[in-house]
Coordinates of N, CA and C in Angstrom, one line a residue:
M1 N 101.7 40.8 89.9 CA 100.4 40.9 90.4 C 100.2 42.1 91.4
P2 N 99.2 43.0 91.2 CA 99.0 44.2 92.0 C 98.8 43.8 93.5
N3 N 99.3 44.7 94.3 CA 99.1 44.5 95.7 C 97.9 45.3 96.2
D4 N 96.8 44.6 96.1 CA 95.5 45.2 96.4 C 95.4 45.5 97.9
R5 N 96.0 44.7 98.7 CA 96.0 45.0 100.2 C 96.6 46.3 100.5
L6 N 97.8 46.6 99.9 CA 98.5 47.8 100.1 C 97.7 49.0 99.6
R7 N 97.1 48.8 98.4 CA 96.3 49.9 97.8 C 95.1 50.3 98.6
E8 N 94.4 49.2 99.1 CA 93.3 49.5 100.0 C 93.7 50.1 101.3
A9 N 94.8 49.7 101.9 CA 95.2 50.2 103.2 C 95.6 51.7 103.0
L10 N 96.2 52.1 101.9 CA 96.6 53.5 101.7 C 95.3 54.3 101.5
L11 N 94.4 53.8 100.7 CA 93.1 54.6 100.5 C 92.3 54.8 101.8
R12 N 92.3 53.7 102.6 CA 91.6 53.7 103.9 C 92.1 54.8 104.8
N13 N 93.4 55.0 104.7 CA 94.1 55.9 105.6 C 94.3 57.3 105.0
G14 N 93.7 57.5 103.8 CA 93.9 58.8 103.1 C 95.3 59.2 102.7
L15 N 96.0 58.2 102.3 CA 97.4 58.4 101.9 C 97.6 58.2 100.4
D16 N 98.5 58.9 99.8 CA 98.7 58.7 98.3 C 100.2 58.4 98.1
L17 N 100.6 58.3 96.9 CA 102.0 57.9 96.5 C 103.0 58.9 97.1
S18 N 102.7 60.1 97.1 CA 103.7 61.1 97.6 C 103.8 61.0 99.1
D19 N 102.8 60.7 99.8 CA 102.9 60.6 101.2 C 103.9 59.5 101.6
V20 N 103.7 58.3 100.9 CA 104.5 57.2 101.2 C 106.0 57.4 100.7
A21 N 106.1 58.1 99.6 CA 107.4 58.4 99.1 C 108.2 59.3 100.0
V22 N 107.6 60.3 100.6 CA 108.3 61.2 101.5 C 108.6 60.5 102.8
A23 N 107.7 59.6 103.3 CA 108.0 58.9 104.5 C 109.1 57.9 104.4
T24 N 109.2 57.3 103.3 CA 110.2 56.2 103.1 C 111.5 56.7 102.4
G25 N 111.4 57.9 101.8 CA 112.6 58.4 101.1 C 112.9 57.8 99.8
V26 N 111.8 57.3 99.1 CA 112.0 56.7 97.8 C 111.2 57.5 96.8
D27 N 111.4 57.2 95.5 CA 110.7 57.9 94.4 C 109.3 57.4 94.4
E28 N 108.4 58.3 93.9 CA 107.0 57.9 93.8 C 106.8 56.7 92.8
K29 N 107.6 56.6 91.8 CA 107.5 55.5 90.9 C 107.8 54.2 91.6
T30 N 108.7 54.2 92.5 CA 109.0 53.0 93.3 C 107.8 52.6 94.1
V31 N 107.1 53.6 94.7 CA 105.9 53.3 95.5 C 104.9 52.7 94.6
E32 N 104.7 53.3 93.4 CA 103.7 52.8 92.5 C 104.0 51.4 92.1
R33 N 105.2 51.0 91.9 CA 105.5 49.6 91.6 C 105.2 48.7 92.7
W34 N 105.4 49.1 94.0 CA 105.0 48.3 95.1 C 103.5 47.9 95.0
I35 N 102.7 48.9 94.5 CA 101.2 48.7 94.4 C 100.8 48.0 93.1
T36 N 101.2 48.5 92.0 CA 100.7 48.0 90.7 C 101.4 46.7 90.2
K37 N 102.7 46.5 90.6 CA 103.4 45.3 90.2 C 103.7 44.4 91.3
G38 N 103.3 44.7 92.5 CA 103.5 43.8 93.6 C 104.9 43.6 94.1
R39 N 105.7 44.6 93.8 CA 107.1 44.5 94.2 C 107.2 44.6 95.8
T40 N 108.2 43.9 96.3 CA 108.3 43.8 97.8 C 109.4 44.9 98.2
P41 N 109.1 45.8 99.0 CA 110.0 46.8 99.5 C 111.1 46.2 100.4
Y42 N 112.2 47.0 100.6 CA 113.2 46.6 101.6 C 112.5 46.5 103.0
P43 N 113.1 45.7 103.9 CA 112.5 45.6 105.3 C 112.2 47.0 105.9
R44 N 113.2 47.9 105.8 CA 113.0 49.2 106.5 C 111.8 50.0 105.9
H45 N 111.6 49.8 104.6 CA 110.4 50.5 104.0 C 109.1 49.8 104.3
R46 N 109.2 48.4 104.4 CA 108.0 47.7 104.8 C 107.5 48.1 106.2
H47 N 108.5 48.2 107.1 CA 108.2 48.6 108.5 C 107.5 49.9 108.5
K48 N 108.1 50.9 107.8 CA 107.5 52.2 107.8 C 106.1 52.3 107.2
V49 N 105.9 51.6 106.1 CA 104.6 51.7 105.5 C 103.6 51.0 106.3
A50 N 103.9 49.8 106.9 CA 103.0 49.1 107.8 C 102.6 50.0 109.0
S51 N 103.5 50.7 109.5 CA 103.2 51.6 110.6 C 102.3 52.7 110.2
M52 N 102.5 53.2 109.0 CA 101.6 54.3 108.5 C 100.2 53.9 108.3
V53 N 100.0 52.7 107.9 CA 98.6 52.2 107.6 C 98.0 51.3 108.7
R54 N 98.8 51.1 109.8 CA 98.4 50.4 110.9 C 98.0 48.9 110.5
E55 N 98.8 48.3 109.7 CA 98.7 46.9 109.4 C 100.0 46.2 109.6
T56 N 100.0 44.9 109.7 CA 101.2 44.1 109.8 C 101.9 43.9 108.5
E57 N 103.2 43.8 108.5 CA 103.9 43.5 107.3 C 103.4 42.2 106.6
N58 N 103.1 41.2 107.4 CA 102.7 39.9 106.9 C 101.4 40.1 106.1
Y59 N 100.5 41.0 106.6 CA 99.2 41.2 105.9 C 99.5 41.9 104.5
L60 N 100.3 42.9 104.5 CA 100.6 43.7 103.3 C 101.5 42.9 102.3
W61 N 102.4 42.1 102.9 CA 103.3 41.3 102.0 C 103.5 39.9 102.6
P62 N 102.5 39.1 102.3 CA 102.4 37.7 103.0 C 103.7 36.9 102.8
D63 N 104.4 37.1 101.7 CA 105.5 36.2 101.3 C 106.9 36.8 101.7
A64 N 106.9 38.0 102.4 CA 108.1 38.7 102.6 C 109.0 38.0 103.6
L65 N 108.4 37.3 104.6 CA 109.2 36.7 105.7 C 109.2 35.2 105.6
P66 N 110.3 34.5 105.7 CA 110.3 33.1 105.7 C 109.6 32.5 107.0
P67 N 109.1 31.3 106.9 CA 108.4 30.7 108.0 C 109.1 30.7 109.4
E68 N 110.4 30.5 109.3 CA 111.2 30.4 110.6 C 111.3 31.8 111.2
R69 N 111.4 32.8 110.4 CA 111.4 34.2 110.9 C 110.0 34.6 111.5
R70 N 109.0 34.2 110.8 CA 107.6 34.5 111.3 C 107.5 33.9 112.7
A71 N 108.0 32.7 112.9 CA 107.8 32.0 114.3 C 108.6 32.8 115.3
E72 N 109.8 33.3 115.0 CA 110.5 34.1 115.9 C 109.8 35.4 116.3
V73 N 109.3 36.1 115.3 CA 108.6 37.3 115.5 C 107.3 37.1 116.4
A74 N 106.6 36.0 116.1 CA 105.4 35.6 116.9 C 105.7 35.5 118.3
Q75 N 106.8 35.0 118.7 CA 107.2 34.9 120.1 C 107.3 36.3 120.7
S76 N 107.8 37.2 119.9 CA 107.9 38.6 120.5 C 106.6 39.3 120.7
E77 N 105.6 38.8 120.0 CA 104.2 39.4 120.2 C 103.7 39.1 121.5
V78 N 104.1 38.0 122.1 CA 103.5 37.5 123.4 C 104.2 38.3 124.6
I79 N 103.4 39.1 125.2 CA 104.0 39.9 126.4 C 103.9 39.0 127.6
N80 N 102.8 38.3 127.8 CA 102.7 37.5 129.0 C 101.6 36.4 128.8
V81 N 101.8 35.3 129.5 CA 100.8 34.2 129.5 C 100.3 33.9 130.9
Y82 N 99.0 33.8 131.0 CA 98.4 33.6 132.3 C 97.7 32.2 132.3
P83 N 97.9 31.5 133.4 CA 97.3 30.1 133.4 C 95.7 30.2 133.5
H84 N 95.2 31.3 134.0 CA 93.8 31.5 134.1 C 93.5 33.0 133.8
R85 N 92.4 33.3 133.2 CA 92.0 34.7 132.9 C 91.9 35.4 134.2
S86 N 91.4 34.8 135.3 CA 91.2 35.4 136.5 C 92.6 35.8 137.2
A87 N 93.7 35.3 136.7 CA 95.0 35.7 137.2 C 95.5 37.0 136.6
I88 N 94.8 37.5 135.6 CA 95.3 38.8 135.0 C 95.1 39.9 136.0
P89 N 96.1 40.7 136.3 CA 96.0 41.7 137.3 C 94.9 42.8 136.9
L90 N 94.2 43.2 137.9 CA 93.2 44.2 137.6 C 93.8 45.5 137.0
D91 N 95.0 45.8 137.5 CA 95.7 47.1 137.0 C 96.0 47.0 135.5
L92 N 96.2 45.7 135.0 CA 96.5 45.6 133.5 C 95.2 46.0 132.7
W93 N 94.1 45.4 133.1 CA 92.8 45.8 132.5 C 92.6 47.3 132.5
T94 N 92.9 47.9 133.7 CA 92.7 49.3 133.9 C 93.6 50.1 133.0
R95 N 94.9 49.7 132.9 CA 95.8 50.4 132.0 C 95.4 50.3 130.6
L96 N 95.0 49.1 130.1 CA 94.7 48.9 128.7 C 93.5 49.8 128.4
L97 N 92.5 49.9 129.2 CA 91.3 50.7 129.0 C 91.7 52.2 129.0
A98 N 92.5 52.6 130.0 CA 92.8 54.0 130.2 C 93.7 54.5 129.0
H99 N 94.5 53.7 128.5 CA 95.5 54.1 127.4 C 94.9 54.0 126.0
A100 N 93.8 53.3 125.8 CA 93.2 53.2 124.5 C 92.7 54.5 124.0
T101 N 93.1 54.9 122.8 CA 92.7 56.2 122.2 C 92.0 56.0 120.9
E102 N 92.1 54.9 120.2 CA 91.6 54.8 118.9 C 90.5 53.7 118.8
Q103 N 90.7 52.5 119.2 CA 89.7 51.5 119.1 C 89.8 50.5 120.2
I104 N 88.6 50.0 120.6 CA 88.4 48.9 121.5 C 87.5 47.9 120.8
D105 N 87.9 46.7 120.7 CA 87.1 45.6 120.2 C 86.9 44.5 121.2
V106 N 85.7 44.1 121.5 CA 85.4 43.0 122.4 C 84.6 42.0 121.8
L107 N 85.0 40.7 121.9 CA 84.3 39.6 121.4 C 84.1 38.6 122.5
V108 N 82.9 38.4 123.0 CA 82.7 37.5 124.2 C 81.3 36.8 124.0
L109 N 81.1 35.9 124.9 CA 79.7 35.4 125.1 C 79.0 36.3 126.0
A110 N 79.6 36.5 127.2 CA 79.0 37.3 128.2 C 79.9 38.5 128.7
G111 N 81.1 38.2 129.0 CA 82.0 39.2 129.4 C 81.6 39.9 130.7
L112 N 80.8 39.2 131.5 CA 80.2 39.9 132.7 C 81.3 40.5 133.6
F113 N 82.4 39.9 133.7 CA 83.4 40.4 134.6 C 83.9 41.8 134.2
L114 N 83.9 42.1 132.9 CA 84.2 43.4 132.3 C 83.1 44.4 132.5
A115 N 81.9 43.9 132.2 CA 80.7 44.8 132.3 C 80.5 45.2 133.8
E116 N 80.9 44.4 134.7 CA 80.7 44.7 136.1 C 81.7 45.6 136.7
E117 N 82.8 45.9 135.9 CA 83.8 46.8 136.4 C 83.3 48.2 136.3
P118 N 83.1 49.0 137.4 CA 82.5 50.3 137.4 C 83.2 51.3 136.4
S119 N 84.5 51.2 136.3 CA 85.2 52.1 135.5 C 85.1 51.9 134.0
F120 N 84.6 50.7 133.6 CA 84.5 50.4 132.2 C 83.6 51.3 131.4
A121 N 82.3 51.3 131.9 CA 81.3 52.2 131.2 C 81.7 53.7 131.3
R122 N 82.2 54.1 132.5 CA 82.5 55.5 132.7 C 83.7 55.9 131.8
T123 N 84.7 55.0 131.6 CA 85.8 55.4 130.8 C 85.4 55.4 129.3
I124 N 84.6 54.5 128.9 CA 84.1 54.5 127.5 C 83.4 55.8 127.2
K125 N 82.5 56.2 128.1 CA 81.8 57.4 127.9 C 82.7 58.6 127.7
Q126 N 83.7 58.7 128.5 CA 84.7 59.8 128.5 C 85.5 59.7 127.2
K127 N 86.0 58.6 126.8 CA 86.9 58.5 125.7 C 86.3 58.6 124.3
T128 N 85.0 58.2 124.2 CA 84.4 58.3 122.9 C 84.2 59.8 122.5
R129 N 84.2 60.7 123.5 CA 84.1 62.1 123.2 C 85.3 62.6 122.5
D130 N 86.4 61.9 122.7 CA 87.7 62.2 122.1 C 88.0 61.4 120.8
G131 N 87.0 60.6 120.4 CA 87.2 59.9 119.1 C 87.4 58.4 119.2
L132 N 87.4 57.9 120.4 CA 87.6 56.4 120.6 C 86.4 55.7 119.9
K133 N 86.7 54.6 119.2 CA 85.6 53.8 118.6 C 85.6 52.5 119.3
V134 N 84.4 52.0 119.6 CA 84.2 50.8 120.4 C 83.2 49.9 119.7
R135 N 83.6 48.6 119.5 CA 82.8 47.6 119.0 C 82.7 46.4 120.0
M136 N 81.5 46.0 120.3 CA 81.4 44.9 121.3 C 80.4 43.9 120.7
L137 N 80.8 42.6 120.8 CA 80.0 41.5 120.3 C 79.7 40.6 121.5
F138 N 78.4 40.4 121.7 CA 77.9 39.5 122.8 C 77.2 38.4 122.2
G139 N 77.2 37.2 122.8 CA 76.4 36.1 122.4 C 75.0 36.4 122.5
D140 N 74.2 35.9 121.6 CA 72.7 36.0 121.7 C 72.2 35.0 122.8
P141 N 71.7 35.5 123.9 CA 71.2 34.5 124.9 C 70.1 33.6 124.5
D142 N 69.4 34.0 123.5 CA 68.3 33.1 123.0 C 68.7 32.1 122.0
E143 N 70.0 32.1 121.6 CA 70.4 31.1 120.6 C 71.0 29.8 121.3
D144 N 71.0 28.8 120.5 CA 71.4 27.4 121.0 C 72.8 27.4 121.5
E145 N 73.7 28.2 120.8 CA 75.1 28.2 121.2 C 75.3 28.7 122.7
A146 N 74.5 29.7 123.1 CA 74.6 30.2 124.5 C 74.1 29.2 125.4
V147 N 72.9 28.6 125.1 CA 72.3 27.6 126.0 C 73.2 26.4 126.1
K148 N 73.8 25.9 125.1 CA 74.7 24.7 125.1 C 75.9 25.0 125.9
R149 N 76.4 26.2 125.9 CA 77.7 26.5 126.5 C 77.6 26.3 128.1
S150 N 76.5 26.4 128.7 CA 76.4 26.2 130.1 C 76.8 24.7 130.4
G151 N 76.3 23.8 129.6 CA 76.6 22.4 129.9 C 78.1 22.1 129.6
E152 N 78.6 22.8 128.5 CA 80.0 22.5 128.2 C 81.0 23.1 129.2
E153 N 80.6 24.1 130.0 CA 81.4 24.6 131.0 C 81.0 24.0 132.4
R154 N 80.2 23.0 132.4 CA 79.8 22.3 133.6 C 79.1 23.3 134.6
L155 N 78.3 24.1 134.1 CA 77.5 25.1 134.9 C 76.1 24.7 134.9
A156 N 75.3 25.2 135.8 CA 73.9 25.0 135.9 C 73.2 25.4 134.6
S157 N 72.2 24.7 134.2 CA 71.4 25.0 133.0 C 71.0 26.5 133.0
G158 N 71.2 27.1 131.9 CA 70.8 28.5 131.8 C 71.7 29.6 132.3
T159 N 72.9 29.1 132.9 CA 73.8 30.1 133.5 C 74.4 31.0 132.5
V160 N 74.9 30.5 131.4 CA 75.5 31.4 130.4 C 74.5 32.4 129.8
P161 N 73.3 32.0 129.4 CA 72.4 33.0 128.9 C 72.0 34.1 130.0
A162 N 72.0 33.6 131.3 CA 71.7 34.6 132.4 C 72.8 35.6 132.5
R163 N 74.1 35.1 132.4 CA 75.2 36.0 132.5 C 75.2 37.0 131.3
I164 N 74.9 36.5 130.2 CA 74.8 37.4 129.0 C 73.8 38.5 129.3
R165 N 72.6 38.2 129.7 CA 71.6 39.2 130.0 C 72.0 40.2 131.1
N166 N 72.7 39.7 132.1 CA 73.2 40.6 133.1 C 74.2 41.6 132.5
A167 N 75.1 41.1 131.7 CA 76.1 41.9 131.1 C 75.4 43.0 130.2
L168 N 74.4 42.5 129.4 CA 73.7 43.5 128.5 C 73.0 44.6 129.3
A169 N 72.4 44.2 130.4 CA 71.8 45.2 131.3 C 72.7 46.3 131.7
L170 N 74.0 45.9 132.0 CA 75.0 46.8 132.5 C 75.5 47.7 131.4
I171 N 75.7 47.2 130.2 CA 76.3 48.0 129.1 C 75.3 48.6 128.2
E172 N 74.0 48.4 128.4 CA 73.0 48.9 127.5 C 73.1 50.4 127.4
P173 N 73.3 51.2 128.4 CA 73.4 52.7 128.3 C 74.5 53.1 127.2
L174 N 75.5 52.3 127.1 CA 76.6 52.6 126.1 C 76.1 52.6 124.7
A175 N 75.0 51.8 124.4 CA 74.5 51.7 123.1 C 74.0 53.0 122.5
E176 N 73.7 54.0 123.3 CA 73.2 55.3 122.9 C 74.3 56.3 122.6
I177 N 75.6 55.9 122.8 CA 76.7 56.8 122.7 C 77.3 56.7 121.3
D178 N 77.5 57.9 120.7 CA 78.2 57.9 119.4 C 79.6 57.3 119.5
G179 N 79.9 56.4 118.5 CA 81.2 55.8 118.6 C 81.2 54.4 119.2
V180 N 80.0 54.0 119.7 CA 79.9 52.7 120.3 C 78.9 51.8 119.5
E181 N 79.3 50.6 119.1 CA 78.4 49.7 118.4 C 78.4 48.4 119.2
I182 N 77.2 48.0 119.5 CA 77.0 46.7 120.3 C 76.1 45.8 119.4
R183 N 76.7 44.6 119.2 CA 76.0 43.7 118.3 C 75.9 42.3 118.9
Y184 N 75.1 41.4 118.4 CA 75.0 40.0 118.8 C 75.6 39.1 117.8
H185 N 76.0 37.9 118.3 CA 76.5 36.9 117.4 C 76.0 35.6 117.9
R186 N 76.0 34.6 117.0 CA 75.6 33.2 117.4 C 76.7 32.3 117.1
T187 N 78.0 32.8 117.2 CA 79.2 32.0 116.9 C 79.5 31.1 118.0
T188 N 80.0 29.9 117.7 CA 80.6 29.0 118.7 C 82.1 29.6 118.9
L189 N 82.3 30.2 120.0 CA 83.6 30.9 120.2 C 84.6 29.9 120.7
Y190 N 85.8 30.0 120.2 CA 87.0 29.3 120.6 C 87.9 30.2 121.5
N191 N 87.7 31.5 121.4 CA 88.5 32.4 122.2 C 87.6 33.7 122.4
S192 N 87.8 34.3 123.5 CA 87.3 35.7 123.7 C 88.4 36.6 123.4
I193 N 88.1 37.8 122.8 CA 89.1 38.7 122.3 C 88.8 40.1 122.9
F194 N 89.8 40.7 123.4 CA 89.7 42.0 124.0 C 90.9 42.9 123.4
R195 N 90.5 43.7 122.4 CA 91.6 44.5 121.8 C 91.5 46.0 122.3
F196 N 92.7 46.5 122.7 CA 92.8 47.9 123.1 C 93.9 48.5 122.2
D197 N 93.6 49.2 121.1 CA 94.6 49.7 120.2 C 95.5 48.6 119.8
D198 N 96.8 48.7 120.1 CA 97.8 47.8 119.7 C 98.2 46.7 120.7
E199 N 97.3 46.5 121.7 CA 97.4 45.4 122.6 C 96.2 44.6 122.7
M200 N 96.3 43.3 123.1 CA 95.1 42.4 123.1 C 95.3 41.4 124.1
I201 N 94.1 41.1 124.8 CA 94.0 39.9 125.6 C 93.2 38.9 124.9
V202 N 93.7 37.7 124.8 CA 93.0 36.5 124.2 C 92.8 35.5 125.3
N203 N 91.5 35.2 125.6 CA 91.1 34.3 126.6 C 90.7 33.0 125.9
M204 N 91.6 32.0 125.9 CA 91.2 30.7 125.2 C 90.1 30.0 126.0
H205 N 89.3 29.3 125.2 CA 88.2 28.5 125.9 C 88.6 27.1 126.0
V206 N 88.3 26.5 127.1 CA 88.7 25.1 127.4 C 87.4 24.3 127.7
Y207 N 87.2 23.2 127.0 CA 86.0 22.4 127.3 C 86.0 22.0 128.7
G208 N 84.9 22.2 129.4 CA 84.7 21.7 130.8 C 85.1 22.8 131.8
Q209 N 85.5 24.0 131.3 CA 86.0 25.0 132.3 C 85.3 26.4 131.9
P210 N 84.9 27.1 132.8 CA 84.4 28.5 132.5 C 85.6 29.4 132.1
G211 N 85.3 30.5 131.4 CA 86.3 31.3 130.8 C 87.3 31.8 131.9
A212 N 86.8 32.1 133.1 CA 87.7 32.6 134.1 C 88.8 31.7 134.5
Y213 N 88.6 30.4 134.3 CA 89.6 29.4 134.6 C 90.5 29.0 133.4
A214 N 90.1 29.5 132.3 CA 90.9 29.1 131.1 C 92.1 30.0 130.9
P215 N 93.1 29.5 130.2 CA 94.3 30.4 130.0 C 94.1 31.6 129.1
A216 N 94.9 32.6 129.3 CA 94.8 33.8 128.5 C 96.3 34.3 128.3
F217 N 96.4 35.0 127.2 CA 97.7 35.7 126.9 C 97.5 37.1 126.4
H218 N 98.6 37.9 126.7 CA 98.6 39.3 126.4 C 99.5 39.5 125.2
L219 N 99.0 40.1 124.1 CA 99.7 40.3 122.9 C 99.9 41.7 122.6
R220 N 100.9 42.0 121.8 CA 101.1 43.4 121.3 C 101.3 43.3 119.8
L221 N 100.9 44.3 119.1 CA 100.9 44.3 117.6 C 102.4 44.7 117.2
L222 N 103.0 43.8 116.3 CA 104.3 44.1 115.8 C 104.1 44.1 114.2
P223 N 104.8 45.1 113.6 CA 104.6 45.2 112.1 C 104.9 44.0 111.3
A224 N 105.9 43.2 111.7 CA 106.3 42.0 110.9 C 105.7 40.7 111.4
A225 N 104.7 40.8 112.3 CA 104.2 39.6 112.9 C 102.7 39.3 112.5
D226 N 102.2 38.1 112.7 CA 100.9 37.9 112.3 C 100.0 37.2 113.3
L227 N 100.5 36.9 114.6 CA 99.7 36.3 115.6 C 98.6 37.3 116.0
F228 N 98.9 38.5 116.3 CA 97.9 39.5 116.6 C 96.9 39.6 115.5
E229 N 97.4 39.6 114.2 CA 96.5 39.7 113.1 C 95.5 38.6 112.9
T230 N 96.0 37.4 113.4 CA 95.1 36.2 113.3 C 93.8 36.4 114.1
Y231 N 94.0 37.0 115.3 CA 92.8 37.2 116.2 C 92.0 38.4 115.7
T232 N 92.7 39.4 115.1 CA 92.0 40.6 114.5 C 91.1 40.1 113.4
T233 N 91.6 39.2 112.6 CA 90.8 38.7 111.4 C 89.7 37.9 112.0
S234 N 89.9 37.1 113.0 CA 88.8 36.3 113.6 C 87.6 37.3 114.1
F235 N 88.0 38.4 114.8 CA 87.0 39.3 115.2 C 86.2 39.9 114.0
E236 N 86.9 40.3 113.0 CA 86.3 40.9 111.8 C 85.3 39.9 111.2
Q237 N 85.7 38.6 111.2 CA 84.8 37.6 110.6 C 83.5 37.5 111.4
V238 N 83.6 37.5 112.7 CA 82.4 37.4 113.5 C 81.6 38.7 113.4
W239 N 82.3 39.8 113.3 CA 81.6 41.1 113.2 C 80.7 41.1 111.9
T240 N 81.3 40.6 110.8 CA 80.6 40.6 109.6 C 79.3 39.8 109.6
E241 N 79.3 38.7 110.4 CA 78.1 37.9 110.5 C 77.2 38.3 111.7
S242 N 77.5 39.3 112.4 CA 76.7 39.7 113.6 C 75.5 40.5 113.2
Y243 N 74.6 40.8 114.1 CA 73.4 41.5 113.8 C 73.1 42.5 114.9
E244 N 72.2 43.4 114.6 CA 71.9 44.5 115.5 C 71.4 44.1 116.8
A245 N 71.8 44.7 117.9 CA 71.4 44.4 119.2 C 69.9 44.9 119.4
D246 N 69.1 44.1 120.1 CA 67.8 44.4 120.4 C 67.6 44.3 121.9
F247 N 67.9 45.3 122.6 CA 67.9 45.3 124.1 C 66.5 45.0 124.6
G248 N 65.5 45.5 123.9 CA 64.2 45.3 124.4 C 63.8 43.9 124.4
R249 N 64.2 43.1 123.4 CA 63.8 41.7 123.3 C 64.6 40.9 124.3
K250 N 65.9 41.4 124.6 CA 66.8 40.5 125.4 C 66.6 40.8 126.9
A251 N 65.9 41.9 127.2 CA 65.8 42.3 128.6 C 65.0 41.2 129.4

């Protein structure tokens, strides 16, 4: 069976058979068999190709690793676990933002704590000039999901929609910058996701507690792992169902 994931990943990154052959030290015919016949490369070759196309080995070759090995690798993806999102040091957020050079993806209901950070908008403006791509998904404050969330977090009625509107007011100027996309979603979120290149903060949502009090963990992307990929896939699914921001209507 052809490996369409590998084929698509190579095309997306502008790579051909010869590029992969040179990088891995194998014949072009071998690379072609990886694609057309679905042959599984040796581990050292999988690692190299996955790095070239910025995908995980598990995505490109789902059956390459046994379940027990996947569990071991997943543990290596976790850099740190925080009992509450508010316990994450400010300098970690600052470092992640400062070191991101290719992409930042944010999936939140409000994310007001991030929007209120003065360096956030300033750094985004600077880095997009150098090619950084930013995608931000905010909950639609007029949708039932946002209204309902106030009660689920034991907050005063209308608190979550108000926080979303405050966050939108702060990040609205970014919508005019090339390289920044801001969209709305009406998803019932189970986690907030903050991706900075190959690192990610996942803020788990806990019924009865606001996001700041819920646990969070810090992940890194590893070629042979799929924990990071799980949340990346979740972000992409919400992005697919999102819709254009209308700041005039939400103001």
